[in-house]
Amino acid sequence: MPNTQELQDLVTQVRRDILRMVHKVNSGHPGGSLGCTEYFVALYNEIMELKDGFDMDGIGEDVFFLSNGHISPVYYSVLARRGYFPIDELNTFRLIDSRLQGHPTTHEGLPGVRIASGSLGQGMSVAIGAAQAKKLNGDDHLVFSLHGDGELQEGQNWEAIMYAAGNKVDNLIATVDRNGQQIDGGTEDVLPLGDVAEKFRVFGWDVLEIENGNDLEQVIDGLNEAKSRTGKGKPVCVVMTTEMGNGVDFMMYTHAWHGKAPSDEQLETALAQNPETLGDY
């Protein structure tokens, strides 16, 4: 396993990847991607048990599903730097005929991606199905998923959340990115979510909270704790508080960078705040 400094260097480099990808095509979603960088780096380099290579079935290893697919830049960067596909392919983000579309897709066979996502609210159902398949196959590995907090305004989530608890899908760890922002404004202004952790508890889940999802050690500790709670009859939810646009001062504390690319000058400023650590693509 990489040490903490190596992981932190990866966090910084992934931020640079996100910014450069979105800037090049003047399109994409940097805010949520930057806010979840620590989560993805921890998940793919410390938390999940992964096999060498990639196959769609994911038998004999942990699997991950990204529900809020618009934060594809962070997903692609971490997959590439974990070795799923060449790092220089990040240079094709959102281009015509690229495997790296704005929302992850499966038809081009991009290693690491098992579902097309971005139609919000569907990832929970997919993750539950995969978790039940693992149980049927006698595979004791885990299913991880990530969901936006604004995404929880979609009703399908709550049907799935009830189903998972009612059917004791206890090999699932679903994380909610609680950044309080969505495309049109703050989540509590658009449609208040209230106490997300308590909602999951009432629905029958085991819930833990990560107070600072932009602190790498807190994320690692929280996800390890979540793993220790699996197999006990309840699905596990991690409510992780993050800051949208984290690591770039002018992108933080606002929903404005949910889906907007930085200008040339803004990119220069943002990259100066995240110095190159592992080499740009």
mmCIF file with all atom_site columns, C-alpha atoms in Angstrom, residues 61-258:
data_model
loop_
_atom_site.group_PDB
_atom_site.id
_atom_site.type_symbol
_atom_site.label_atom_id
_atom_site.label_alt_id
_atom_site.label_comp_id
_atom_site.label_asym_id
_atom_site.label_entity_id
_atom_site.label_seq_id
_atom_site.pdbx_PDB_ins_code
_atom_site.Cartn_x
_atom_site.Cartn_y
_atom_site.Cartn_z
_atom_site.occupancy
_atom_site.B_iso_or_equiv
_atom_site.pdbx_formal_charge
_atom_site.auth_seq_id
_atom_site.auth_comp_id
_atom_site.auth_asym_id
_atom_site.auth_atom_id
_atom_site.pdbx_PDB_model_num
ATOM 1   C CA . GLU A 1 61  ? -12.780 -8.546  -5.855  1.00 0.00 ? 61  GLU A CA 1
ATOM 2   C CA . ASP A 1 62  ? -14.519 -5.478  -4.496  1.00 0.00 ? 62  ASP A CA 1
ATOM 3   C CA . VAL A 1 63  ? -16.433 -3.395  -7.040  1.00 0.00 ? 63  VAL A CA 1
ATOM 4   C CA . PHE A 1 64  ? -17.451 0.250   -7.198  1.00 0.00 ? 64  PHE A CA 1
ATOM 5   C CA . PHE A 1 65  ? -20.343 2.060   -8.860  1.00 0.00 ? 65  PHE A CA 1
ATOM 6   C CA . LEU A 1 66  ? -20.423 5.818   -9.405  1.00 0.00 ? 66  LEU A CA 1
ATOM 7   C CA . SER A 1 67  ? -24.028 6.982   -9.307  1.00 0.00 ? 67  SER A CA 1
ATOM 8   C CA . ASN A 1 68  ? -23.487 10.730  -9.742  1.00 0.00 ? 68  ASN A CA 1
ATOM 9   C CA . GLY A 1 69  ? -21.721 10.150  -13.037 1.00 0.00 ? 69  GLY A CA 1
ATOM 10  C CA . HIS A 1 70  ? -21.155 13.801  -13.880 1.00 0.00 ? 70  HIS A CA 1
ATOM 11  C CA . ILE A 1 71  ? -18.075 13.797  -11.627 1.00 0.00 ? 71  ILE A CA 1
ATOM 12  C CA . SER A 1 72  ? -16.368 11.608  -14.213 1.00 0.00 ? 72  SER A CA 1
ATOM 13  C CA . PRO A 1 73  ? -13.118 13.667  -14.277 1.00 0.00 ? 73  PRO A CA 1
ATOM 14  C CA . VAL A 1 74  ? -12.045 12.447  -10.838 1.00 0.00 ? 74  VAL A CA 1
ATOM 15  C CA . TYR A 1 75  ? -13.135 8.902   -11.673 1.00 0.00 ? 75  TYR A CA 1
ATOM 16  C CA . TYR A 1 76  ? -11.138 8.826   -14.920 1.00 0.00 ? 76  TYR A CA 1
ATOM 17  C CA . SER A 1 77  ? -8.040  10.328  -13.345 1.00 0.00 ? 77  SER A CA 1
ATOM 18  C CA . VAL A 1 78  ? -7.944  7.837   -10.482 1.00 0.00 ? 78  VAL A CA 1
ATOM 19  C CA . LEU A 1 79  ? -8.649  4.880   -12.763 1.00 0.00 ? 79  LEU A CA 1
ATOM 20  C CA . ALA A 1 80  ? -5.865  5.909   -15.130 1.00 0.00 ? 80  ALA A CA 1
ATOM 21  C CA . ARG A 1 81  ? -3.358  6.492   -12.349 1.00 0.00 ? 81  ARG A CA 1
ATOM 22  C CA . ARG A 1 82  ? -4.319  3.123   -10.829 1.00 0.00 ? 82  ARG A CA 1
ATOM 23  C CA . GLY A 1 83  ? -3.339  1.531   -14.146 1.00 0.00 ? 83  GLY A CA 1
ATOM 24  C CA . TYR A 1 84  ? -6.699  0.691   -15.719 1.00 0.00 ? 84  TYR A CA 1
ATOM 25  C CA . PHE A 1 85  ? -5.851  2.564   -18.930 1.00 0.00 ? 85  PHE A CA 1
ATOM 26  C CA . PRO A 1 86  ? -3.021  4.842   -20.154 1.00 0.00 ? 86  PRO A CA 1
ATOM 27  C CA . ILE A 1 87  ? -2.711  8.128   -18.290 1.00 0.00 ? 87  ILE A CA 1
ATOM 28  C CA . ASP A 1 88  ? -2.254  10.071  -21.521 1.00 0.00 ? 88  ASP A CA 1
ATOM 29  C CA . GLU A 1 89  ? -5.761  9.003   -22.563 1.00 0.00 ? 89  GLU A CA 1
ATOM 30  C CA . LEU A 1 90  ? -6.994  11.663  -20.115 1.00 0.00 ? 90  LEU A CA 1
ATOM 31  C CA . ASN A 1 91  ? -6.102  14.071  -22.908 1.00 0.00 ? 91  ASN A CA 1
ATOM 32  C CA . THR A 1 92  ? -9.150  12.801  -24.825 1.00 0.00 ? 92  THR A CA 1
ATOM 33  C CA . PHE A 1 93  ? -11.742 13.732  -22.190 1.00 0.00 ? 93  PHE A CA 1
ATOM 34  C CA . ARG A 1 94  ? -15.118 14.615  -23.756 1.00 0.00 ? 94  ARG A CA 1
ATOM 35  C CA . LEU A 1 95  ? -13.798 14.536  -27.306 1.00 0.00 ? 95  LEU A CA 1
ATOM 36  C CA . ILE A 1 96  ? -15.794 12.887  -30.100 1.00 0.00 ? 96  ILE A CA 1
ATOM 37  C CA . ASP A 1 97  ? -15.179 9.124   -30.227 1.00 0.00 ? 97  ASP A CA 1
ATOM 38  C CA . SER A 1 98  ? -13.297 9.216   -26.912 1.00 0.00 ? 98  SER A CA 1
ATOM 39  C CA . ARG A 1 99  ? -13.804 6.478   -24.346 1.00 0.00 ? 99  ARG A CA 1
ATOM 40  C CA . LEU A 1 100 ? -13.840 9.245   -21.712 1.00 0.00 ? 100 LEU A CA 1
ATOM 41  C CA . GLN A 1 101 ? -17.264 10.759  -22.207 1.00 0.00 ? 101 GLN A CA 1
ATOM 42  C CA . GLY A 1 102 ? -18.780 13.392  -19.922 1.00 0.00 ? 102 GLY A CA 1
ATOM 43  C CA . HIS A 1 103 ? -20.709 10.676  -18.131 1.00 0.00 ? 103 HIS A CA 1
ATOM 44  C CA . PRO A 1 104 ? -19.115 7.225   -17.887 1.00 0.00 ? 104 PRO A CA 1
ATOM 45  C CA . THR A 1 105 ? -20.358 4.728   -20.472 1.00 0.00 ? 105 THR A CA 1
ATOM 46  C CA . THR A 1 106 ? -19.762 1.058   -21.125 1.00 0.00 ? 106 THR A CA 1
ATOM 47  C CA . HIS A 1 107 ? -20.222 0.726   -24.879 1.00 0.00 ? 107 HIS A CA 1
ATOM 48  C CA . GLU A 1 108 ? -16.598 1.720   -25.589 1.00 0.00 ? 108 GLU A CA 1
ATOM 49  C CA . GLY A 1 109 ? -15.238 -0.826  -23.110 1.00 0.00 ? 109 GLY A CA 1
ATOM 50  C CA . LEU A 1 110 ? -13.350 1.529   -20.815 1.00 0.00 ? 110 LEU A CA 1
ATOM 51  C CA . PRO A 1 111 ? -11.585 -0.570  -18.153 1.00 0.00 ? 111 PRO A CA 1
ATOM 52  C CA . GLY A 1 112 ? -12.829 0.197   -14.650 1.00 0.00 ? 112 GLY A CA 1
ATOM 53  C CA . VAL A 1 113 ? -16.328 1.272   -15.687 1.00 0.00 ? 113 VAL A CA 1
ATOM 54  C CA . ARG A 1 114 ? -19.101 -1.286  -15.196 1.00 0.00 ? 114 ARG A CA 1
ATOM 55  C CA . ILE A 1 115 ? -22.226 0.837   -15.702 1.00 0.00 ? 115 ILE A CA 1
ATOM 56  C CA . ALA A 1 116 ? -23.259 3.903   -17.652 1.00 0.00 ? 116 ALA A CA 1
ATOM 57  C CA . SER A 1 117 ? -24.165 6.486   -15.033 1.00 0.00 ? 117 SER A CA 1
ATOM 58  C CA . GLY A 1 118 ? -25.320 10.044  -14.821 1.00 0.00 ? 118 GLY A CA 1
ATOM 59  C CA . SER A 1 119 ? -29.083 9.522   -14.937 1.00 0.00 ? 119 SER A CA 1
ATOM 60  C CA . LEU A 1 120 ? -29.236 10.424  -11.289 1.00 0.00 ? 120 LEU A CA 1
ATOM 61  C CA . GLY A 1 121 ? -30.844 8.190   -8.699  1.00 0.00 ? 121 GLY A CA 1
ATOM 62  C CA . GLN A 1 122 ? -30.120 4.837   -10.344 1.00 0.00 ? 122 GLN A CA 1
ATOM 63  C CA . GLY A 1 123 ? -26.743 3.882   -8.886  1.00 0.00 ? 123 GLY A CA 1
ATOM 64  C CA . MET A 1 124 ? -28.149 2.681   -5.575  1.00 0.00 ? 124 MET A CA 1
ATOM 65  C CA . SER A 1 125 ? -30.336 0.118   -7.317  1.00 0.00 ? 125 SER A CA 1
ATOM 66  C CA . VAL A 1 126 ? -27.425 -1.114  -9.436  1.00 0.00 ? 126 VAL A CA 1
ATOM 67  C CA . ALA A 1 127 ? -25.140 -1.427  -6.417  1.00 0.00 ? 127 ALA A CA 1
ATOM 68  C CA . ILE A 1 128 ? -27.759 -3.409  -4.496  1.00 0.00 ? 128 ILE A CA 1
ATOM 69  C CA . GLY A 1 129 ? -28.200 -5.789  -7.415  1.00 0.00 ? 129 GLY A CA 1
ATOM 70  C CA . ALA A 1 130 ? -24.454 -6.344  -7.658  1.00 0.00 ? 130 ALA A CA 1
ATOM 71  C CA . ALA A 1 131 ? -24.216 -6.908  -3.909  1.00 0.00 ? 131 ALA A CA 1
ATOM 72  C CA . GLN A 1 132 ? -26.966 -9.524  -4.038  1.00 0.00 ? 132 GLN A CA 1
ATOM 73  C CA . ALA A 1 133 ? -25.264 -11.188 -7.007  1.00 0.00 ? 133 ALA A CA 1
ATOM 74  C CA . LYS A 1 134 ? -22.084 -11.500 -4.962  1.00 0.00 ? 134 LYS A CA 1
ATOM 75  C CA . LYS A 1 135 ? -24.038 -13.221 -2.206  1.00 0.00 ? 135 LYS A CA 1
ATOM 76  C CA . LEU A 1 136 ? -25.631 -15.629 -4.696  1.00 0.00 ? 136 LEU A CA 1
ATOM 77  C CA . ASN A 1 137 ? -22.174 -16.398 -6.141  1.00 0.00 ? 137 ASN A CA 1
ATOM 78  C CA . GLY A 1 138 ? -20.668 -17.048 -2.721  1.00 0.00 ? 138 GLY A CA 1
ATOM 79  C CA . ASP A 1 139 ? -18.313 -14.097 -3.227  1.00 0.00 ? 139 ASP A CA 1
ATOM 80  C CA . ASP A 1 140 ? -17.549 -12.440 0.114   1.00 0.00 ? 140 ASP A CA 1
ATOM 81  C CA . HIS A 1 141 ? -16.181 -9.227  -1.418  1.00 0.00 ? 141 HIS A CA 1
ATOM 82  C CA . LEU A 1 142 ? -17.875 -5.854  -1.051  1.00 0.00 ? 142 LEU A CA 1
ATOM 83  C CA . VAL A 1 143 ? -19.748 -3.417  -3.246  1.00 0.00 ? 143 VAL A CA 1
ATOM 84  C CA . PHE A 1 144 ? -19.025 0.306   -2.853  1.00 0.00 ? 144 PHE A CA 1
ATOM 85  C CA . SER A 1 145 ? -21.065 3.142   -4.328  1.00 0.00 ? 145 SER A CA 1
ATOM 86  C CA . LEU A 1 146 ? -21.009 6.938   -4.317  1.00 0.00 ? 146 LEU A CA 1
ATOM 87  C CA . HIS A 1 147 ? -24.020 9.254   -4.470  1.00 0.00 ? 147 HIS A CA 1
ATOM 88  C CA . GLY A 1 148 ? -24.464 13.012  -4.508  1.00 0.00 ? 148 GLY A CA 1
ATOM 89  C CA . ASP A 1 149 ? -26.585 14.557  -1.786  1.00 0.00 ? 149 ASP A CA 1
ATOM 90  C CA . GLY A 1 150 ? -28.696 16.480  -4.302  1.00 0.00 ? 150 GLY A CA 1
ATOM 91  C CA . GLU A 1 151 ? -29.147 13.173  -6.097  1.00 0.00 ? 151 GLU A CA 1
ATOM 92  C CA . LEU A 1 152 ? -31.063 11.871  -3.076  1.00 0.00 ? 152 LEU A CA 1
ATOM 93  C CA . GLN A 1 153 ? -33.936 14.095  -4.153  1.00 0.00 ? 153 GLN A CA 1
ATOM 94  C CA . GLU A 1 154 ? -34.663 11.399  -6.733  1.00 0.00 ? 154 GLU A CA 1
ATOM 95  C CA . GLY A 1 155 ? -37.348 9.075   -5.392  1.00 0.00 ? 155 GLY A CA 1
ATOM 96  C CA . GLN A 1 156 ? -35.877 5.848   -6.752  1.00 0.00 ? 156 GLN A CA 1
ATOM 97  C CA . ASN A 1 157 ? -33.128 6.106   -4.140  1.00 0.00 ? 157 ASN A CA 1
ATOM 98  C CA . TRP A 1 158 ? -35.547 5.684   -1.274  1.00 0.00 ? 158 TRP A CA 1
ATOM 99  C CA . GLU A 1 159 ? -37.237 2.630   -2.746  1.00 0.00 ? 159 GLU A CA 1
ATOM 100 C CA . ALA A 1 160 ? -33.788 1.074   -3.128  1.00 0.00 ? 160 ALA A CA 1
ATOM 101 C CA . ILE A 1 161 ? -32.723 2.132   0.366   1.00 0.00 ? 161 ILE A CA 1
ATOM 102 C CA . MET A 1 162 ? -35.803 0.439   1.836   1.00 0.00 ? 162 MET A CA 1
ATOM 103 C CA . TYR A 1 163 ? -35.179 -2.664  -0.249  1.00 0.00 ? 163 TYR A CA 1
ATOM 104 C CA . ALA A 1 164 ? -31.529 -2.976  0.826   1.00 0.00 ? 164 ALA A CA 1
ATOM 105 C CA . ALA A 1 165 ? -32.398 -2.861  4.515   1.00 0.00 ? 165 ALA A CA 1
ATOM 106 C CA . GLY A 1 166 ? -35.409 -5.138  4.129   1.00 0.00 ? 166 GLY A CA 1
ATOM 107 C CA . ASN A 1 167 ? -33.295 -7.738  2.359   1.00 0.00 ? 167 ASN A CA 1
ATOM 108 C CA . LYS A 1 168 ? -30.253 -7.416  4.643   1.00 0.00 ? 168 LYS A CA 1
ATOM 109 C CA . VAL A 1 169 ? -27.865 -6.425  1.857   1.00 0.00 ? 169 VAL A CA 1
ATOM 110 C CA . ASP A 1 170 ? -24.980 -6.165  4.308   1.00 0.00 ? 170 ASP A CA 1
ATOM 111 C CA . ASN A 1 171 ? -22.122 -6.349  1.793   1.00 0.00 ? 171 ASN A CA 1
ATOM 112 C CA . LEU A 1 172 ? -22.849 -2.845  0.490   1.00 0.00 ? 172 LEU A CA 1
ATOM 113 C CA . ILE A 1 173 ? -21.166 0.414   1.541   1.00 0.00 ? 173 ILE A CA 1
ATOM 114 C CA . ALA A 1 174 ? -22.941 3.420   0.021   1.00 0.00 ? 174 ALA A CA 1
ATOM 115 C CA . THR A 1 175 ? -21.295 6.800   0.531   1.00 0.00 ? 175 THR A CA 1
ATOM 116 C CA . VAL A 1 176 ? -23.188 10.081  0.247   1.00 0.00 ? 176 VAL A CA 1
ATOM 117 C CA . ASP A 1 177 ? -21.130 13.109  -0.762  1.00 0.00 ? 177 ASP A CA 1
ATOM 118 C CA . ARG A 1 178 ? -22.712 15.684  1.533   1.00 0.00 ? 178 ARG A CA 1
ATOM 119 C CA . ASN A 1 179 ? -21.335 18.889  0.004   1.00 0.00 ? 179 ASN A CA 1
ATOM 120 C CA . GLY A 1 180 ? -24.602 20.816  0.321   1.00 0.00 ? 180 GLY A CA 1
ATOM 121 C CA . GLN A 1 181 ? -24.486 22.002  -3.299  1.00 0.00 ? 181 GLN A CA 1
ATOM 122 C CA . GLN A 1 182 ? -26.203 21.089  -6.558  1.00 0.00 ? 182 GLN A CA 1
ATOM 123 C CA . ILE A 1 183 ? -26.507 22.592  -10.007 1.00 0.00 ? 183 ILE A CA 1
ATOM 124 C CA . ASP A 1 184 ? -29.133 25.226  -9.106  1.00 0.00 ? 184 ASP A CA 1
ATOM 125 C CA . GLY A 1 185 ? -27.872 26.211  -5.659  1.00 0.00 ? 185 GLY A CA 1
ATOM 126 C CA . GLY A 1 186 ? -27.575 24.877  -2.132  1.00 0.00 ? 186 GLY A CA 1
ATOM 127 C CA . THR A 1 187 ? -29.369 21.592  -1.504  1.00 0.00 ? 187 THR A CA 1
ATOM 128 C CA . GLU A 1 188 ? -31.239 23.087  1.429   1.00 0.00 ? 188 GLU A CA 1
ATOM 129 C CA . ASP A 1 189 ? -32.518 25.888  -0.807  1.00 0.00 ? 189 ASP A CA 1
ATOM 130 C CA . VAL A 1 190 ? -33.510 23.710  -3.767  1.00 0.00 ? 190 VAL A CA 1
ATOM 131 C CA . LEU A 1 191 ? -35.159 20.895  -1.788  1.00 0.00 ? 191 LEU A CA 1
ATOM 132 C CA . PRO A 1 192 ? -34.101 20.435  1.844   1.00 0.00 ? 192 PRO A CA 1
ATOM 133 C CA . LEU A 1 193 ? -32.673 17.020  2.698   1.00 0.00 ? 193 LEU A CA 1
ATOM 134 C CA . GLY A 1 194 ? -32.614 17.479  6.453   1.00 0.00 ? 194 GLY A CA 1
ATOM 135 C CA . ASP A 1 195 ? -30.645 14.973  8.505   1.00 0.00 ? 195 ASP A CA 1
ATOM 136 C CA . VAL A 1 196 ? -29.427 12.518  5.865   1.00 0.00 ? 196 VAL A CA 1
ATOM 137 C CA . ALA A 1 197 ? -27.720 10.224  8.365   1.00 0.00 ? 197 ALA A CA 1
ATOM 138 C CA . GLU A 1 198 ? -30.858 9.927   10.476  1.00 0.00 ? 198 GLU A CA 1
ATOM 139 C CA . LYS A 1 199 ? -32.965 9.238   7.390   1.00 0.00 ? 199 LYS A CA 1
ATOM 140 C CA . PHE A 1 200 ? -30.789 6.250   6.511   1.00 0.00 ? 200 PHE A CA 1
ATOM 141 C CA . ARG A 1 201 ? -30.918 5.020   10.114  1.00 0.00 ? 201 ARG A CA 1
ATOM 142 C CA . VAL A 1 202 ? -34.706 5.181   10.145  1.00 0.00 ? 202 VAL A CA 1
ATOM 143 C CA . PHE A 1 203 ? -34.718 3.227   6.890   1.00 0.00 ? 203 PHE A CA 1
ATOM 144 C CA . GLY A 1 204 ? -32.765 0.465   8.635   1.00 0.00 ? 204 GLY A CA 1
ATOM 145 C CA . TRP A 1 205 ? -29.159 1.119   7.642   1.00 0.00 ? 205 TRP A CA 1
ATOM 146 C CA . ASP A 1 206 ? -26.028 1.179   9.774   1.00 0.00 ? 206 ASP A CA 1
ATOM 147 C CA . VAL A 1 207 ? -24.714 4.733   9.394   1.00 0.00 ? 207 VAL A CA 1
ATOM 148 C CA . LEU A 1 208 ? -21.415 6.422   10.148  1.00 0.00 ? 208 LEU A CA 1
ATOM 149 C CA . GLU A 1 209 ? -20.259 9.935   9.361   1.00 0.00 ? 209 GLU A CA 1
ATOM 150 C CA . ILE A 1 210 ? -16.976 11.352  8.110   1.00 0.00 ? 210 ILE A CA 1
ATOM 151 C CA . GLU A 1 211 ? -16.852 14.925  9.368   1.00 0.00 ? 211 GLU A CA 1
ATOM 152 C CA . ASN A 1 212 ? -14.197 16.089  6.909   1.00 0.00 ? 212 ASN A CA 1
ATOM 153 C CA . GLY A 1 213 ? -14.242 14.157  3.667   1.00 0.00 ? 213 GLY A CA 1
ATOM 154 C CA . ASN A 1 214 ? -11.353 16.288  2.397   1.00 0.00 ? 214 ASN A CA 1
ATOM 155 C CA . ASP A 1 215 ? -9.028  14.962  5.085   1.00 0.00 ? 215 ASP A CA 1
ATOM 156 C CA . LEU A 1 216 ? -7.410  11.887  3.578   1.00 0.00 ? 216 LEU A CA 1
ATOM 157 C CA . GLU A 1 217 ? -6.743  10.137  6.885   1.00 0.00 ? 217 GLU A CA 1
ATOM 158 C CA . GLN A 1 218 ? -10.324 10.708  8.048   1.00 0.00 ? 218 GLN A CA 1
ATOM 159 C CA . VAL A 1 219 ? -11.616 9.214   4.815   1.00 0.00 ? 219 VAL A CA 1
ATOM 160 C CA . ILE A 1 220 ? -9.386  6.138   5.128   1.00 0.00 ? 220 ILE A CA 1
ATOM 161 C CA . ASP A 1 221 ? -10.319 5.630   8.775   1.00 0.00 ? 221 ASP A CA 1
ATOM 162 C CA . GLY A 1 222 ? -14.012 6.118   8.045   1.00 0.00 ? 222 GLY A CA 1
ATOM 163 C CA . LEU A 1 223 ? -14.091 3.679   5.132   1.00 0.00 ? 223 LEU A CA 1
ATOM 164 C CA . ASN A 1 224 ? -12.144 1.083   7.118   1.00 0.00 ? 224 ASN A CA 1
ATOM 165 C CA . GLU A 1 225 ? -14.674 1.453   9.916   1.00 0.00 ? 225 GLU A CA 1
ATOM 166 C CA . ALA A 1 226 ? -17.468 0.994   7.370   1.00 0.00 ? 226 ALA A CA 1
ATOM 167 C CA . LYS A 1 227 ? -15.837 -2.225  6.158   1.00 0.00 ? 227 LYS A CA 1
ATOM 168 C CA . SER A 1 228 ? -15.738 -3.524  9.730   1.00 0.00 ? 228 SER A CA 1
ATOM 169 C CA . ARG A 1 229 ? -19.505 -3.076  9.987   1.00 0.00 ? 229 ARG A CA 1
ATOM 170 C CA . THR A 1 230 ? -20.378 -5.165  6.941   1.00 0.00 ? 230 THR A CA 1
ATOM 171 C CA . GLY A 1 231 ? -21.730 -8.699  7.251   1.00 0.00 ? 231 GLY A CA 1
ATOM 172 C CA . LYS A 1 232 ? -23.877 -7.854  10.267  1.00 0.00 ? 232 LYS A CA 1
ATOM 173 C CA . GLY A 1 233 ? -27.326 -7.810  8.716   1.00 0.00 ? 233 GLY A CA 1
ATOM 174 C CA . LYS A 1 234 ? -27.521 -4.168  7.615   1.00 0.00 ? 234 LYS A CA 1
ATOM 175 C CA . PRO A 1 235 ? -26.303 -2.212  4.592   1.00 0.00 ? 235 PRO A CA 1
ATOM 176 C CA . VAL A 1 236 ? -23.792 0.477   5.558   1.00 0.00 ? 236 VAL A CA 1
ATOM 177 C CA . CYS A 1 237 ? -24.084 4.167   4.705   1.00 0.00 ? 237 CYS A CA 1
ATOM 178 C CA . VAL A 1 238 ? -21.237 6.655   5.031   1.00 0.00 ? 238 VAL A CA 1
ATOM 179 C CA . VAL A 1 239 ? -22.337 10.289  5.127   1.00 0.00 ? 239 VAL A CA 1
ATOM 180 C CA . MET A 1 240 ? -19.215 12.199  4.111   1.00 0.00 ? 240 MET A CA 1
ATOM 181 C CA . THR A 1 241 ? -19.099 15.974  4.417   1.00 0.00 ? 241 THR A CA 1
ATOM 182 C CA . THR A 1 242 ? -16.989 17.561  1.671   1.00 0.00 ? 242 THR A CA 1
ATOM 183 C CA . GLU A 1 243 ? -16.421 20.973  0.133   1.00 0.00 ? 243 GLU A CA 1
ATOM 184 C CA . MET A 1 244 ? -17.294 21.335  -3.521  1.00 0.00 ? 244 MET A CA 1
ATOM 185 C CA . GLY A 1 245 ? -14.274 22.657  -5.412  1.00 0.00 ? 245 GLY A CA 1
ATOM 186 C CA . ASN A 1 246 ? -11.918 21.753  -2.577  1.00 0.00 ? 246 ASN A CA 1
ATOM 187 C CA . GLY A 1 247 ? -8.283  22.659  -3.185  1.00 0.00 ? 247 GLY A CA 1
ATOM 188 C CA . VAL A 1 248 ? -9.036  25.657  -5.403  1.00 0.00 ? 248 VAL A CA 1
ATOM 189 C CA . ASP A 1 249 ? -9.917  28.688  -3.308  1.00 0.00 ? 249 ASP A CA 1
ATOM 190 C CA . PHE A 1 250 ? -12.166 30.470  -5.805  1.00 0.00 ? 250 PHE A CA 1
ATOM 191 C CA . MET A 1 251 ? -14.187 27.310  -6.507  1.00 0.00 ? 251 MET A CA 1
ATOM 192 C CA . MET A 1 252 ? -15.042 26.591  -2.873  1.00 0.00 ? 252 MET A CA 1
ATOM 193 C CA . TYR A 1 253 ? -18.118 27.609  -0.840  1.00 0.00 ? 253 TYR A CA 1
ATOM 194 C CA . THR A 1 254 ? -20.358 27.983  -3.885  1.00 0.00 ? 254 THR A CA 1
ATOM 195 C CA . HIS A 1 255 ? -22.386 25.868  -6.315  1.00 0.00 ? 255 HIS A CA 1
ATOM 196 C CA . ALA A 1 256 ? -21.133 27.984  -9.233  1.00 0.00 ? 256 ALA A CA 1
ATOM 197 C CA . TRP A 1 257 ? -18.461 25.463  -10.258 1.00 0.00 ? 257 TRP A CA 1
ATOM 198 C CA . HIS A 1 258 ? -20.757 22.476  -10.366 1.00 0.00 ? 258 HIS A CA 1
#
